[in-house]
Amino acid sequence: MPAPTAAPTALLLENIHPHAVELLSAAGFEVRTHRGAMDEAELVEAVQGVSVLGIRSTTHVTEAVLDRAPGLRAVGAFCIGTNQVDLAAAGSRGVAVFNAPFSNTRSVVELAVAEIIALARRLTERDDAMHAGVWDKSADGSHEVRGRTLGIVGYGNIGSQLSVVAEALGMRVVFYDSTEKLALGNARACSSLDELLAEADTVTLHVDGRDGNAGMFGAAQFAAMRPRSMFLNLSRGFVVDYAALRRNVESGHIAGAAVDVFPDEPKAKGDPFASDLRGLRNVILTPHVAGSTAEAQQDIGRFTASKLRDYTLAGTTTLSVNLPQVAMDPRPGTRRVAHLHHNVPGAMARVNQLLAEHGVNIEGQLLSTRGTLGYALTDVAVDLPDGVLDALAAVPETISTRVVP
Ligand SMILES: NC(=O)c1ccc[n+]([C@@H]2O[C@H](COP(=O)([O-])OP(=O)(O)OC[C@H]3O[C@@H](n4cnc5c(N)ncnc54)[C@H](O)[C@@H]3O)[C@@H](O)[C@H]2O)c1
């Protein structure tokens, strides 16, 4: 009979949502939590004996940390971005990394919709006047959004969801994406950004943060927008030239703007905020909160924790950001071997040959590759005979191997 295995240990930092603790505890993990982030030295000490680590955006998982965390199998970034994790170093050490790429999509969409309406009604000006004791009852500059044309730049998770909600409000939707995308509802794809700018009276950016997008929206693009149109950026700060936006708001060419993201954002709550856009009328500024809602935090907790659980207990790598993606239904009466290896000819042949030499029959097997990595799940009908796991680990192409769970 195989010796009972100790419960896997999860360490969750940075005040991760309690849903994650509940989910991992229910799956048999011993869960430790820590409210704050950790620097490199603290993390190295804390991660000893830990098999899954949960972080948010502040803790950095560097190559040095990974080198000194031999028991670590997976890192969950309980947020959207994964820049804080050295993904290549993690992959080459057999550490899977997961995030929550669309847990806050709806939150961003809802803020965008709120701002599109608020700009069209000049709500912030009305609100400011009332708080200053001025009753400025007037329809001047106020519009319905129904029948107006929304131009969505970047038709990914957020852009396409916004498209659906905006159409429900009666807006016409046109979009431009640098890759071919399925148009939802009655939305229409434009073949260039210029075509979109010529048609839309509200332009909203939802592109990703790739390097090539730095400064993609500047003086020339604002000039190409229709007079008195509105502009939103809830994507990344560095994609827009905000000095150019200021000039266009001051000249009246742009009638209003909503901006949630900035090239240099203050590090901590309460820090001072400087921007070319401060002090402008009908310009709504928010501190990178489009995706920050209780619902999004809760979903991030559930989503990322479930990925860590499924990887630990079944070897599943669906939506991993650094390993090849493999998911295979559990097969009753079998044991599962997870094997990560260098993606070179013959690696799988050697693994299967070795199993055959030890009389281990393969009941099911799934392989996927990603760049230099290959990952296979193999279900076998018997407990692995002594020495097989060590022999698999000794295959020259092996990066890591384990029996799951
Ligand atoms: N403000 C917030 O709180 C917040 C929250 C979540 C996401 N975001 C940001 O929102 C953006 C969109 O997120 P998502 O989940 O929809 O990403 P996504 O990757 O699903 O979609 C991005 C889309 O933009 C397209 N694209 C990239 N560069 C382009 C360009 N130059 N022109 C046209 N299309 C281009 C891509 O092909 C893709 O379809 C990201 O930058 C993300 O960081 C912000």
Short mmCIF file of C-alpha atoms and ligand atoms in Angstrom, two decimals:
data_model
loop_
_atom_site.label_atom_id
_atom_site.label_comp_id
_atom_site.label_asym_id
_atom_site.label_seq_id
_atom_site.Cartn_x
_atom_site.Cartn_y
_atom_site.Cartn_z
CA MET A 1 0.00 0.00 0.00
CA PRO A 2 1.47 3.42 -0.85
CA ALA A 3 2.36 5.57 2.18
CA PRO A 4 -0.22 8.30 2.85
CA THR A 5 1.00 11.56 1.33
CA ALA A 6 1.13 14.75 3.41
CA ALA A 7 -1.42 17.46 2.61
CA PRO A 8 0.00 19.93 0.10
CA THR A 9 0.76 23.33 1.60
CA ALA A 10 -0.51 26.58 0.10
CA LEU A 11 0.88 29.96 1.12
CA LEU A 12 -1.36 32.89 0.16
CA LEU A 13 0.08 36.40 0.46
CA GLU A 14 -1.29 39.92 -0.04
CA ASN A 15 -4.70 39.47 1.55
CA ILE A 16 -6.08 37.14 -1.11
CA HIS A 17 -9.87 36.72 -1.01
CA PRO A 18 -11.17 34.21 1.60
CA HIS A 19 -12.88 32.26 -1.21
CA ALA A 20 -9.42 31.01 -2.21
CA VAL A 21 -8.68 29.82 1.32
CA GLU A 22 -12.03 28.02 1.50
CA LEU A 23 -11.61 26.34 -1.88
CA LEU A 24 -8.08 25.12 -1.22
CA SER A 25 -8.88 23.97 2.34
CA ALA A 26 -11.87 22.01 1.05
CA ALA A 27 -9.57 20.35 -1.49
CA GLY A 28 -7.28 19.12 1.30
CA PHE A 29 -4.58 21.80 1.27
CA GLU A 30 -3.01 23.11 4.45
CA VAL A 31 -3.43 26.84 3.85
CA ARG A 32 -1.26 29.57 5.40
CA THR A 33 -2.05 33.24 4.82
CA HIS A 34 -0.12 36.47 5.18
CA ARG A 35 -1.74 39.90 4.80
CA GLY A 36 1.10 41.78 3.13
CA ALA A 37 3.51 41.30 0.24
CA MET A 38 7.01 39.89 0.77
CA ASP A 39 10.41 40.92 -0.51
CA GLU A 40 12.81 38.38 -1.98
CA ALA A 41 14.52 37.38 1.28
CA GLU A 42 11.25 37.01 3.20
CA LEU A 43 9.72 35.02 0.38
CA VAL A 44 12.62 32.57 0.15
CA GLU A 45 12.24 31.82 3.83
CA ALA A 46 8.43 31.60 3.77
CA VAL A 47 8.18 29.38 0.70
CA GLN A 48 10.20 26.47 2.15
CA GLY A 49 7.98 23.37 2.20
CA VAL A 50 5.26 25.18 0.25
CA SER A 51 3.89 23.54 -2.89
CA VAL A 52 1.61 26.33 -4.15
CA LEU A 53 2.15 30.05 -3.67
CA GLY A 54 -0.53 32.70 -4.14
CA ILE A 55 0.46 36.33 -4.73
CA ARG A 56 -1.10 39.48 -6.14
CA SER A 57 0.76 42.20 -8.01
CA THR A 58 3.29 43.37 -5.40
CA THR A 59 5.26 40.22 -4.51
CA HIS A 60 7.88 39.33 -7.12
CA VAL A 61 8.71 35.70 -7.82
CA THR A 62 12.22 35.97 -9.23
CA GLU A 63 14.63 33.37 -10.54
CA ALA A 64 16.51 33.60 -7.22
CA VAL A 65 13.34 32.72 -5.30
CA LEU A 66 12.54 29.84 -7.65
CA ASP A 67 16.08 28.48 -7.31
CA ARG A 68 15.65 28.26 -3.58
CA ALA A 69 12.13 26.79 -3.53
CA PRO A 70 12.64 23.16 -4.60
CA GLY A 71 9.19 22.01 -3.40
CA LEU A 72 7.25 24.73 -5.21
CA ARG A 73 4.99 23.36 -7.96
CA ALA A 74 2.75 26.28 -8.85
CA VAL A 75 2.31 30.02 -8.47
CA GLY A 76 -1.12 31.63 -8.62
CA ALA A 77 -1.13 35.32 -9.53
CA PHE A 78 -4.47 36.38 -8.02
CA CYS A 79 -4.77 39.26 -10.47
CA ILE A 80 -4.66 39.82 -14.23
CA GLY A 81 -1.00 40.63 -14.93
CA THR A 82 1.89 38.21 -14.48
CA ASN A 83 4.85 40.60 -14.98
CA GLN A 84 5.79 40.07 -11.34
CA VAL A 85 6.67 36.41 -11.99
CA ASP A 86 9.70 35.26 -13.99
CA LEU A 87 7.61 33.00 -16.24
CA ALA A 88 10.48 31.48 -18.21
CA ALA A 89 12.47 30.68 -15.08
CA ALA A 90 9.35 29.14 -13.53
CA GLY A 91 8.64 27.00 -16.61
CA SER A 92 12.20 25.74 -16.86
CA ARG A 93 12.01 24.63 -13.21
CA GLY A 94 8.65 22.89 -13.64
CA VAL A 95 6.65 25.55 -11.77
CA ALA A 96 3.25 26.24 -13.37
CA VAL A 97 1.93 29.81 -13.25
CA PHE A 98 -1.77 30.72 -13.37
CA ASN A 99 -3.68 34.02 -13.27
CA ALA A 100 -7.27 35.21 -13.61
CA PRO A 101 -7.42 36.78 -17.07
CA PHE A 102 -11.13 37.58 -17.19
CA SER A 103 -12.42 37.72 -13.63
CA ASN A 104 -12.72 41.52 -13.75
CA THR A 105 -13.81 41.88 -17.39
CA ARG A 106 -17.40 42.68 -16.51
CA SER A 107 -16.33 45.24 -13.88
CA VAL A 108 -14.32 47.17 -16.49
CA VAL A 109 -17.22 47.02 -18.94
CA GLU A 110 -19.68 48.37 -16.39
CA LEU A 111 -17.43 51.33 -15.52
CA ALA A 112 -16.97 52.08 -19.23
CA VAL A 113 -20.73 52.09 -19.76
CA ALA A 114 -21.27 54.32 -16.72
CA GLU A 115 -18.65 56.76 -18.02
CA ILE A 116 -19.99 56.82 -21.58
CA ILE A 117 -23.37 57.91 -20.21
CA ALA A 118 -21.83 60.27 -17.62
CA LEU A 119 -19.77 62.05 -20.31
CA ALA A 120 -22.74 62.32 -22.67
CA ARG A 121 -24.78 63.94 -19.85
CA ARG A 122 -21.85 66.00 -18.49
CA LEU A 123 -22.71 64.49 -15.10
CA THR A 124 -19.55 65.54 -13.27
CA GLU A 125 -20.16 69.21 -14.19
CA ARG A 126 -23.77 69.03 -12.99
CA ASP A 127 -22.64 67.34 -9.79
CA ASP A 128 -19.85 69.88 -9.16
CA ALA A 129 -22.30 72.77 -9.63
CA MET A 130 -24.84 71.31 -7.23
CA HIS A 131 -22.19 70.74 -4.55
CA ALA A 132 -21.14 74.36 -5.07
CA GLY A 133 -24.76 75.42 -4.46
CA VAL A 134 -25.60 76.24 -8.11
CA TRP A 135 -28.89 75.07 -9.70
CA ASP A 136 -27.83 74.85 -13.37
CA LYS A 137 -30.90 73.22 -14.91
CA SER A 138 -30.27 72.97 -18.64
CA ALA A 139 -30.21 70.49 -21.52
CA ASP A 140 -27.15 72.15 -23.07
CA GLY A 141 -24.48 69.64 -24.06
CA SER A 142 -26.52 66.67 -22.78
CA HIS A 143 -27.19 63.74 -25.10
CA GLU A 144 -28.69 60.29 -25.03
CA VAL A 145 -26.26 57.52 -25.95
CA ARG A 146 -28.96 55.68 -27.89
CA GLY A 147 -28.22 55.96 -31.57
CA ARG A 148 -24.65 57.20 -31.05
CA THR A 149 -21.72 55.27 -32.52
CA LEU A 150 -19.26 53.63 -30.13
CA GLY A 151 -15.83 52.82 -31.57
CA ILE A 152 -14.08 50.05 -29.64
CA VAL A 153 -10.33 49.73 -30.23
CA GLY A 154 -9.20 46.25 -29.13
CA TYR A 155 -12.00 43.65 -29.35
CA GLY A 156 -10.70 41.14 -26.81
CA ASN A 157 -12.35 40.02 -23.56
CA ILE A 158 -13.34 43.53 -22.47
CA GLY A 159 -13.93 45.13 -25.87
CA SER A 160 -16.26 42.37 -27.08
CA GLN A 161 -18.24 42.27 -23.81
CA LEU A 162 -18.63 46.07 -23.94
CA SER A 163 -19.89 45.69 -27.50
CA VAL A 164 -22.80 43.53 -26.33
CA VAL A 165 -23.79 45.81 -23.44
CA ALA A 166 -23.48 48.98 -25.55
CA GLU A 167 -25.78 47.53 -28.21
CA ALA A 168 -28.33 46.75 -25.48
CA LEU A 169 -28.29 50.50 -24.75
CA GLY A 170 -29.14 51.20 -28.37
CA MET A 171 -25.66 52.26 -29.48
CA ARG A 172 -24.22 51.40 -32.89
CA VAL A 173 -20.91 49.60 -32.40
CA VAL A 174 -17.91 49.58 -34.69
CA PHE A 175 -14.59 48.07 -33.65
CA TYR A 176 -11.02 47.74 -34.78
CA ASP A 177 -8.72 44.93 -33.68
CA SER A 178 -5.27 44.19 -35.05
CA THR A 179 -6.28 40.52 -35.40
CA GLU A 180 -9.36 39.02 -37.03
CA LYS A 181 -12.27 38.88 -34.54
CA LEU A 182 -15.82 37.57 -34.63
CA ALA A 183 -18.21 40.55 -34.58
CA LEU A 184 -20.88 40.06 -31.90
CA GLY A 185 -24.50 41.11 -32.41
CA ASN A 186 -24.73 43.89 -34.99
CA ALA A 187 -21.23 45.23 -34.32
CA ARG A 188 -19.17 45.90 -37.44
CA ALA A 189 -15.43 45.44 -37.84
CA CYS A 190 -13.44 48.35 -39.32
CA SER A 191 -10.43 47.54 -41.43
CA SER A 192 -8.29 50.29 -39.90
CA LEU A 193 -8.13 52.55 -36.87
CA ASP A 194 -8.64 55.57 -39.14
CA GLU A 195 -11.89 54.08 -40.49
CA LEU A 196 -13.13 53.68 -36.89
CA LEU A 197 -12.09 57.22 -35.91
CA ALA A 198 -13.96 58.66 -38.88
CA GLU A 199 -17.20 56.92 -37.85
CA ALA A 200 -17.34 56.85 -34.04
CA ASP A 201 -18.50 59.70 -31.84
CA THR A 202 -17.25 57.89 -28.72
CA VAL A 203 -13.90 56.09 -28.90
CA THR A 204 -12.83 53.66 -26.17
CA LEU A 205 -9.48 51.85 -25.94
CA HIS A 206 -9.25 48.23 -24.78
CA VAL A 207 -5.96 47.12 -26.33
CA ASP A 208 -3.45 44.98 -24.45
CA GLY A 209 -0.16 46.17 -23.02
CA ARG A 210 2.25 44.87 -25.67
CA ASP A 211 5.34 47.07 -26.21
CA GLY A 212 4.25 48.05 -29.72
CA ASN A 213 1.18 49.82 -28.29
CA ALA A 214 3.26 52.49 -26.51
CA GLY A 215 2.02 55.88 -27.71
CA MET A 216 -0.34 54.31 -30.27
CA PHE A 217 -2.95 57.03 -29.63
CA GLY A 218 -1.53 60.56 -29.94
CA ALA A 219 -2.00 63.91 -31.70
CA ALA A 220 -2.67 62.37 -35.14
CA GLN A 221 -5.36 60.00 -33.81
CA PHE A 222 -7.11 62.74 -31.79
CA ALA A 223 -7.06 64.94 -34.90
CA ALA A 224 -8.68 62.10 -36.88
CA MET A 225 -11.57 61.83 -34.40
CA ARG A 226 -14.88 63.48 -35.21
CA PRO A 227 -15.34 66.98 -33.74
CA ARG A 228 -16.95 67.02 -30.27
CA SER A 229 -16.52 63.29 -29.77
CA MET A 230 -15.63 61.57 -26.53
CA PHE A 231 -12.66 59.45 -25.57
CA LEU A 232 -12.07 56.73 -22.96
CA ASN A 233 -8.97 54.83 -21.92
CA LEU A 234 -9.38 52.05 -19.39
CA SER A 235 -6.64 49.86 -20.88
CA ARG A 236 -3.01 50.87 -20.21
CA GLY A 237 -1.63 54.33 -19.46
CA PHE A 238 1.33 54.28 -21.83
CA VAL A 239 -0.78 53.76 -24.96
CA VAL A 240 -2.04 57.39 -24.98
CA ASP A 241 -0.29 60.76 -25.26
CA TYR A 242 -2.18 62.58 -22.50
CA ALA A 243 -0.60 65.97 -23.27
CA ALA A 244 -2.22 65.67 -26.72
CA LEU A 245 -5.53 64.70 -25.10
CA ARG A 246 -5.36 67.79 -22.88
CA ARG A 247 -4.80 70.07 -25.89
CA ASN A 248 -7.78 68.50 -27.66
CA VAL A 249 -10.07 68.89 -24.63
CA GLU A 250 -8.98 72.51 -24.17
CA SER A 251 -9.60 73.29 -27.84
CA GLY A 252 -13.06 71.69 -27.59
CA HIS A 253 -12.31 69.14 -30.34
CA ILE A 254 -12.85 66.40 -27.71
CA ALA A 255 -16.04 67.05 -25.72
CA GLY A 256 -15.20 64.79 -22.80
CA ALA A 257 -12.90 62.02 -21.65
CA ALA A 258 -12.67 59.29 -19.03
CA VAL A 259 -9.28 57.95 -18.04
CA ASP A 260 -8.52 55.18 -15.54
CA VAL A 261 -4.89 54.33 -16.34
CA PHE A 262 -1.75 56.45 -16.42
CA PRO A 263 1.85 55.99 -17.55
CA ASP A 264 3.28 56.66 -14.07
CA GLU A 265 0.82 55.59 -11.44
CA PRO A 266 1.46 56.35 -7.75
CA LYS A 267 2.68 53.29 -5.86
CA ALA A 268 0.48 53.45 -2.76
CA LYS A 269 -2.94 54.58 -1.65
CA GLY A 270 -2.76 58.22 -0.53
CA ASP A 271 0.29 59.08 -2.68
CA PRO A 272 0.05 62.35 -4.65
CA PHE A 273 -1.17 62.11 -8.25
CA ALA A 274 0.18 64.26 -11.06
CA SER A 275 -1.22 64.31 -14.61
CA ASP A 276 -1.69 66.57 -17.62
CA LEU A 277 -5.38 65.81 -17.30
CA ARG A 278 -6.09 67.24 -13.86
CA GLY A 279 -8.46 70.21 -13.67
CA LEU A 280 -10.23 69.72 -17.02
CA ARG A 281 -14.02 70.00 -17.29
CA ASN A 282 -15.96 66.89 -18.32
CA VAL A 283 -12.87 64.74 -17.84
CA ILE A 284 -13.42 61.86 -15.42
CA LEU A 285 -10.26 60.58 -13.74
CA THR A 286 -10.22 57.35 -11.71
CA PRO A 287 -7.24 55.67 -9.96
CA HIS A 288 -6.98 52.43 -12.01
CA VAL A 289 -10.14 51.01 -10.45
CA ALA A 290 -12.05 49.84 -13.53
CA GLY A 291 -11.52 46.21 -12.58
CA SER A 292 -11.65 46.74 -8.83
CA THR A 293 -14.94 45.49 -7.46
CA ALA A 294 -15.89 43.09 -4.69
CA GLU A 295 -17.30 40.73 -7.33
CA ALA A 296 -14.07 40.73 -9.34
CA GLN A 297 -11.93 40.09 -6.24
CA GLN A 298 -14.18 37.21 -5.26
CA ASP A 299 -14.04 35.69 -8.73
CA ILE A 300 -10.25 36.10 -8.92
CA GLY A 301 -9.99 34.19 -5.62
CA ARG A 302 -12.19 31.37 -6.81
CA PHE A 303 -10.79 31.18 -10.35
CA THR A 304 -7.07 31.17 -9.53
CA ALA A 305 -7.47 28.85 -6.53
CA SER A 306 -9.35 26.35 -8.69
CA LYS A 307 -6.47 26.36 -11.21
CA LEU A 308 -3.95 25.66 -8.39
CA ARG A 309 -6.17 22.86 -7.07
CA ASP A 310 -6.68 21.22 -10.46
CA TYR A 311 -2.97 21.38 -11.25
CA THR A 312 -1.99 19.87 -7.93
CA LEU A 313 -4.64 17.16 -7.81
CA ALA A 314 -5.05 16.27 -11.50
CA GLY A 315 -2.04 17.78 -13.32
CA THR A 316 -4.40 20.04 -15.33
CA THR A 317 -2.66 23.05 -16.88
CA THR A 318 -5.64 24.70 -18.62
CA LEU A 319 -4.98 28.46 -18.90
CA SER A 320 -1.48 28.20 -17.43
CA VAL A 321 0.48 31.21 -18.67
CA ASN A 322 3.80 29.37 -18.95
CA LEU A 323 3.29 25.60 -19.38
CA PRO A 324 1.73 23.67 -22.27
CA GLN A 325 -2.00 23.28 -21.67
CA VAL A 326 -3.28 19.76 -20.95
CA ALA A 327 -6.54 18.62 -19.35
CA MET A 328 -7.61 14.97 -19.21
CA ASP A 329 -10.70 13.54 -17.53
CA PRO A 330 -9.87 11.33 -14.53
CA ARG A 331 -9.95 7.61 -15.37
CA PRO A 332 -11.25 5.43 -12.51
CA GLY A 333 -8.79 2.83 -11.27
CA THR A 334 -5.68 4.49 -12.69
CA ARG A 335 -2.71 6.46 -11.34
CA ARG A 336 -1.59 9.56 -13.19
CA VAL A 337 1.98 10.59 -14.01
CA ALA A 338 2.64 14.22 -14.92
CA HIS A 339 5.82 14.74 -16.90
CA LEU A 340 7.30 18.07 -17.97
CA HIS A 341 10.21 17.86 -20.36
CA HIS A 342 12.30 19.71 -22.92
CA ASN A 343 10.43 19.65 -26.22
CA VAL A 344 12.95 17.68 -28.29
CA PRO A 345 12.57 14.61 -30.54
CA GLY A 346 12.47 11.32 -28.68
CA ALA A 347 11.59 12.63 -25.22
CA MET A 348 8.17 10.95 -25.10
CA ALA A 349 9.52 7.80 -26.77
CA ARG A 350 12.03 7.44 -23.93
CA VAL A 351 9.34 7.96 -21.27
CA ASN A 352 7.03 5.35 -22.82
CA GLN A 353 9.86 2.90 -23.42
CA LEU A 354 10.84 3.18 -19.78
CA LEU A 355 7.26 2.51 -18.61
CA ALA A 356 7.07 -0.51 -20.93
CA GLU A 357 10.35 -1.90 -19.59
CA HIS A 358 8.85 -1.80 -16.07
CA GLY A 359 5.67 -3.58 -17.20
CA VAL A 360 3.53 -0.46 -16.81
CA ASN A 361 0.66 -0.34 -19.30
CA ILE A 362 -0.53 3.08 -20.49
CA GLU A 363 -4.32 3.44 -20.29
CA GLY A 364 -4.46 7.03 -21.54
CA GLN A 365 -2.03 9.77 -22.46
CA LEU A 366 -2.21 13.40 -23.54
CA LEU A 367 0.74 15.54 -24.63
CA SER A 368 0.95 19.21 -25.43
CA THR A 369 3.92 21.41 -26.27
CA ARG A 370 4.63 25.12 -25.92
CA GLY A 371 7.89 26.49 -27.26
CA THR A 372 10.73 24.62 -25.59
CA LEU A 373 8.47 22.73 -23.16
CA GLY A 374 6.46 19.52 -23.49
CA TYR A 375 3.96 18.32 -20.89
CA ALA A 376 2.26 14.93 -20.79
CA LEU A 377 -0.30 13.33 -18.52
CA THR A 378 -0.14 9.53 -18.55
CA ASP A 379 -2.71 7.33 -16.80
CA VAL A 380 -1.46 3.87 -15.86
CA ALA A 381 -3.41 0.94 -14.43
CA VAL A 382 -1.06 0.07 -11.57
CA ASP A 383 0.81 1.81 -8.79
CA LEU A 384 4.21 2.65 -10.25
CA PRO A 385 6.75 -0.03 -9.31
CA ASP A 386 9.64 1.15 -7.10
CA GLY A 387 12.25 3.09 -8.97
CA VAL A 388 10.15 4.07 -11.98
CA LEU A 389 9.67 7.66 -10.86
CA ASP A 390 13.41 8.01 -10.21
CA ALA A 391 14.11 6.49 -13.61
CA LEU A 392 11.70 8.97 -15.27
CA ALA A 393 13.40 11.83 -13.42
CA ALA A 394 16.74 10.60 -14.79
CA VAL A 395 15.60 10.79 -18.44
CA PRO A 396 17.86 13.55 -19.82
CA GLU A 397 14.95 15.59 -21.21
CA THR A 398 12.95 15.52 -17.94
CA ILE A 399 12.36 18.83 -16.14
CA SER A 400 10.00 17.48 -13.50
CA THR A 401 7.84 14.42 -12.96
CA ARG A 402 5.39 13.38 -10.28
CA VAL A 403 2.54 11.03 -9.56
CA VAL A 404 -0.68 13.04 -9.29
CA PRO A 405 -1.91 13.77 -6.70
N1 LIG B 1 -8.33 49.55 -15.81
C1 LIG B 1 -8.37 48.36 -15.26
O1 LIG B 1 -8.61 48.21 -14.06
C2 LIG B 1 -8.17 47.16 -16.12
C3 LIG B 1 -8.67 45.91 -15.70
C4 LIG B 1 -8.53 44.81 -16.56
C5 LIG B 1 -7.85 44.95 -17.76
N2 LIG B 1 -7.34 46.15 -18.11
C6 LIG B 1 -6.63 46.33 -19.39
O2 LIG B 1 -7.60 46.30 -20.42
C7 LIG B 1 -6.96 45.90 -21.64
C8 LIG B 1 -7.83 44.88 -22.36
O3 LIG B 1 -7.98 43.72 -21.57
P1 LIG B 1 -8.60 42.38 -22.19
O4 LIG B 1 -8.74 41.40 -21.08
O5 LIG B 1 -9.76 42.70 -23.04
O6 LIG B 1 -7.37 41.96 -23.12
P2 LIG B 1 -7.42 40.98 -24.39
O7 LIG B 1 -6.03 40.51 -24.55
O8 LIG B 1 -8.52 40.00 -24.24
O9 LIG B 1 -7.79 41.98 -25.60
C9 LIG B 1 -6.93 42.91 -26.15
C10 LIG B 1 -7.28 43.03 -27.61
O10 LIG B 1 -6.57 44.16 -28.15
C11 LIG B 1 -6.14 43.80 -29.46
N3 LIG B 1 -5.06 44.72 -29.81
C12 LIG B 1 -3.82 44.78 -29.28
N4 LIG B 1 -3.13 45.80 -29.81
C13 LIG B 1 -3.97 46.42 -30.67
C14 LIG B 1 -3.85 47.55 -31.50
N5 LIG B 1 -2.73 48.28 -31.54
N6 LIG B 1 -4.91 47.89 -32.29
C15 LIG B 1 -6.06 47.17 -32.25
N7 LIG B 1 -6.23 46.07 -31.49
C16 LIG B 1 -5.20 45.72 -30.68
C17 LIG B 1 -5.75 42.36 -29.33
O11 LIG B 1 -5.71 41.70 -30.59
C18 LIG B 1 -6.86 41.81 -28.44
O12 LIG B 1 -7.97 41.35 -29.17
C19 LIG B 1 -5.59 45.41 -21.26
O13 LIG B 1 -4.64 46.39 -21.54
C20 LIG B 1 -5.69 45.21 -19.75
O14 LIG B 1 -4.43 45.38 -19.12
C21 LIG B 1 -7.50 47.26 -17.33
#
